[in-house]
Coordinates of C-alpha atoms in Angstrom, one line a residue:
M66 CA 19.5 -104.7 66.3
R67 CA 16.7 -105.7 63.9
F68 CA 14.9 -107.3 66.9
L69 CA 15.1 -104.1 68.9
L70 CA 13.7 -102.0 66.0
I71 CA 10.8 -104.5 65.6
F72 CA 10.1 -104.4 69.3
F73 CA 10.2 -100.6 69.4
F74 CA 7.9 -100.4 66.4
I75 CA 5.4 -102.8 68.1
Q76 CA 5.4 -100.7 71.3
V77 CA 4.9 -97.4 69.4
Q78 CA 1.9 -99.0 67.6
K79 CA 0.4 -100.1 70.9
I80 CA 0.6 -96.5 72.2
Y81 CA -0.7 -94.7 69.1
F82 CA -3.3 -97.2 67.9
S83 CA -4.6 -98.5 71.1
E84 CA -8.3 -97.8 72.0
G85 CA -8.6 -95.6 75.0
K86 CA -10.7 -96.2 78.0
R87 CA -13.4 -94.1 79.4
F88 CA -12.7 -92.7 82.9
I89 CA -15.6 -91.3 85.0
W90 CA -14.9 -88.8 87.8
K91 CA -16.8 -89.9 90.9
P92 CA -18.6 -87.1 92.8
V93 CA -17.3 -86.5 96.3
S94 CA -19.5 -83.8 97.8
S95 CA -22.9 -85.4 97.9
V96 CA -25.3 -84.8 100.7
I97 CA -26.0 -88.6 100.6
D98 CA -22.4 -89.3 101.9
R99 CA -22.7 -89.9 105.7
D100 CA -19.0 -89.0 106.1
L101 CA -19.6 -85.4 105.2
W102 CA -22.1 -84.7 108.0
K103 CA -21.0 -83.7 111.5
D104 CA -20.5 -86.8 113.6
E105 CA -21.5 -88.9 110.5
N106 CA -25.1 -87.9 111.4
P107 CA -27.2 -87.1 108.3
P108 CA -30.3 -84.9 108.7
C109 CA -33.8 -86.1 109.4
A110 CA -36.9 -84.5 108.0
D111 CA -37.3 -82.3 111.1
S112 CA -33.6 -81.2 111.3
I113 CA -32.1 -77.7 110.8
I114 CA -29.4 -78.1 108.2
S115 CA -26.4 -75.7 108.2
F116 CA -23.2 -75.5 106.2
E117 CA -19.7 -74.8 107.3
K118 CA -19.1 -71.2 108.2
D119 CA -16.5 -69.1 106.4
K120 CA -15.6 -71.9 103.9
L121 CA -16.3 -72.5 100.3
T122 CA -19.0 -75.2 100.1
I123 CA -19.7 -77.2 97.0
A124 CA -22.4 -79.8 97.4
L125 CA -24.7 -82.0 95.3
I126 CA -28.2 -82.5 96.5
E127 CA -29.5 -85.6 94.9
K128 CA -32.7 -87.6 95.2
G129 CA -34.3 -85.0 97.4
L130 CA -34.0 -83.4 100.8
A131 CA -36.4 -82.7 103.6
A132 CA -35.7 -80.4 106.5
K133 CA -37.3 -78.1 108.9
E134 CA -34.9 -75.3 107.8
I135 CA -31.9 -75.0 105.5
L136 CA -29.3 -72.3 106.4
L137 CA -27.5 -71.7 103.1
P138 CA -23.7 -71.3 102.9
D139 CA -22.2 -67.9 102.9
N140 CA -19.9 -68.9 100.0
G141 CA -20.5 -71.8 97.8
I142 CA -22.5 -73.6 95.2
L143 CA -25.3 -76.1 95.7
Y144 CA -26.1 -78.4 92.7
F145 CA -29.4 -80.1 92.3
D146 CA -29.8 -83.2 90.2
Q147 CA -32.8 -83.6 88.0
Y148 CA -34.6 -85.8 90.5
T149 CA -34.3 -83.5 93.5
L150 CA -37.5 -83.0 95.4
F151 CA -37.8 -80.7 98.4
G152 CA -40.1 -81.5 101.2
E153 CA -40.4 -85.2 100.5
T154 CA -38.2 -87.5 102.6
P155 CA -35.8 -89.5 100.4
D156 CA -34.8 -93.0 101.2
W157 CA -31.4 -91.9 102.7
Q158 CA -33.0 -89.7 105.3
C159 CA -34.9 -90.6 108.5
E160 CA -38.4 -89.2 109.1
F161 CA -37.9 -87.7 112.5
S162 CA -35.0 -87.4 114.9
R163 CA -35.1 -88.2 118.5
E164 CA -34.5 -84.6 119.6
G165 CA -35.0 -82.5 116.4
Q166 CA -31.2 -81.9 116.2
D167 CA -29.3 -79.4 114.1
V168 CA -26.9 -81.0 111.6
A169 CA -24.0 -79.5 109.7
F170 CA -22.6 -80.4 106.3
F171 CA -18.8 -80.2 105.8
E172 CA -16.6 -80.2 102.7
P173 CA -14.2 -83.1 102.4
P174 CA -11.0 -82.3 104.4
V175 CA -8.8 -82.7 101.3
T176 CA -9.5 -81.3 97.9
P177 CA -9.5 -84.2 95.5
N178 CA -6.5 -84.3 93.2
I179 CA -7.0 -85.2 89.5
F180 CA -4.0 -87.6 89.7
S181 CA -5.5 -89.7 92.5
S182 CA -6.9 -92.9 91.2
V183 CA -9.4 -93.0 94.1
Y184 CA -11.6 -90.5 92.3
W185 CA -11.7 -92.3 88.9
R186 CA -13.8 -95.2 87.8
I187 CA -13.1 -97.0 84.5
E188 CA -16.2 -97.6 82.5
G189 CA -16.9 -101.0 80.8
E190 CA -16.6 -104.7 81.4
E191 CA -12.8 -104.8 81.1
A192 CA -12.5 -102.4 84.1
D193 CA -12.3 -104.9 86.9
K194 CA -10.6 -107.9 85.2
R195 CA -7.1 -107.2 86.3
S196 CA -5.2 -105.1 88.8
R197 CA -3.5 -102.0 87.4
I198 CA -0.6 -99.9 88.2
H199 CA -1.3 -96.3 89.2
V200 CA -0.6 -94.9 85.7
E201 CA -3.4 -97.1 84.3
Q202 CA -5.9 -96.0 86.9
I203 CA -6.0 -92.3 85.7
P204 CA -6.8 -91.1 82.2
S205 CA -4.0 -90.7 79.7
Q206 CA -3.6 -89.2 76.2
V207 CA -5.5 -92.0 74.6
D208 CA -8.4 -92.0 77.1
E209 CA -11.6 -90.0 77.6
A210 CA -12.0 -88.2 80.9
V211 CA -15.7 -87.7 81.8
F212 CA -17.0 -85.2 84.5
P213 CA -20.7 -86.0 84.7
V214 CA -23.2 -83.1 84.7
E215 CA -24.5 -84.3 88.1
T216 CA -21.1 -84.1 89.7
A217 CA -20.3 -81.5 92.4
S218 CA -16.6 -81.4 93.3
R219 CA -13.6 -79.1 93.7
I220 CA -10.6 -80.6 91.9
T221 CA -6.9 -79.8 92.4
I222 CA -4.9 -79.8 89.2
N223 CA -1.4 -78.9 90.0
V224 CA 0.4 -80.0 86.8
P225 CA -0.9 -80.5 83.3
L226 CA -2.9 -83.7 82.5
I227 CA -3.2 -84.7 78.8
V228 CA -6.2 -86.7 77.9
G229 CA -7.5 -87.9 74.5
K230 CA -11.0 -86.5 75.0
L231 CA -12.4 -84.3 77.8
N232 CA -16.2 -84.6 78.4
Y233 CA -17.2 -81.9 80.9
S234 CA -20.8 -81.0 81.5
N235 CA -22.0 -82.7 78.4
Q236 CA -19.5 -80.9 76.1
K237 CA -16.8 -82.9 74.5
T238 CA -13.5 -81.6 73.3
I239 CA -12.3 -82.4 69.9
K240 CA -8.5 -82.5 69.7
F241 CA -7.0 -80.8 66.7
Y242 CA -3.5 -79.9 67.5
P243 CA -2.7 -77.2 68.8
F244 CA -6.4 -76.1 69.4
Y245 CA -9.3 -77.6 71.3
W246 CA -12.9 -77.2 70.4
F247 CA -16.0 -78.0 72.5
E248 CA -19.0 -79.5 70.8
K249 CA -22.4 -79.8 72.5
L250 CA -23.5 -83.4 73.1

C-alpha cells in the first residue's frame, strides 16, 4: 500500500510540476502552398488570380505576389505578412506562363481541427528526439499553444481544449482561476 501511495505521489508531481512544451500552430492557407491552387498550378506574374466563388476564403499572402489581375473573394479575409510586396515576382512564382493562364486559389477541403496533431509543431530541440503518442502531440494543460501573427487559418474546435498558456496574435493569456487575462507582448 505504501508503494502505491509513493507511486501515485510521484505521478502527481510529474503532472503538476512538469515544464510544459511550446506548441506552434502551422499555417495551412498560404498562397505558397501548391496544393491549394487549381490543378496544383500556382500563378505566374502574368496570371489572373481568382478565389473560390460563394465560399469563405481565408488566405495568407507571404513573401509577395505578382499578377496581371487579382479578383478578390466575395467573402473572406486576406492576410499579408510584413514582407509582402506586390508587383515583384517572389521566388515561389514563375515570371511568365506559357499561355497567360487564369488560376484559382481554393480553401483546404477540410477545416483543420485543433485536436489533429498534423497541424501542431513542438518548438525546441527535444521535439524530434522520440516518437510520441497522439496525446503528447497536441498542447495540454501544462503547455503553451501559440498561434503566430502571420498565420491564416480557420480552426474547428468542437470540444474544450485546456492549455497552460494561450498565445494568440502576440497576446498571451495569464491563467488565474477562474478568469483569464490577456497581456500584450
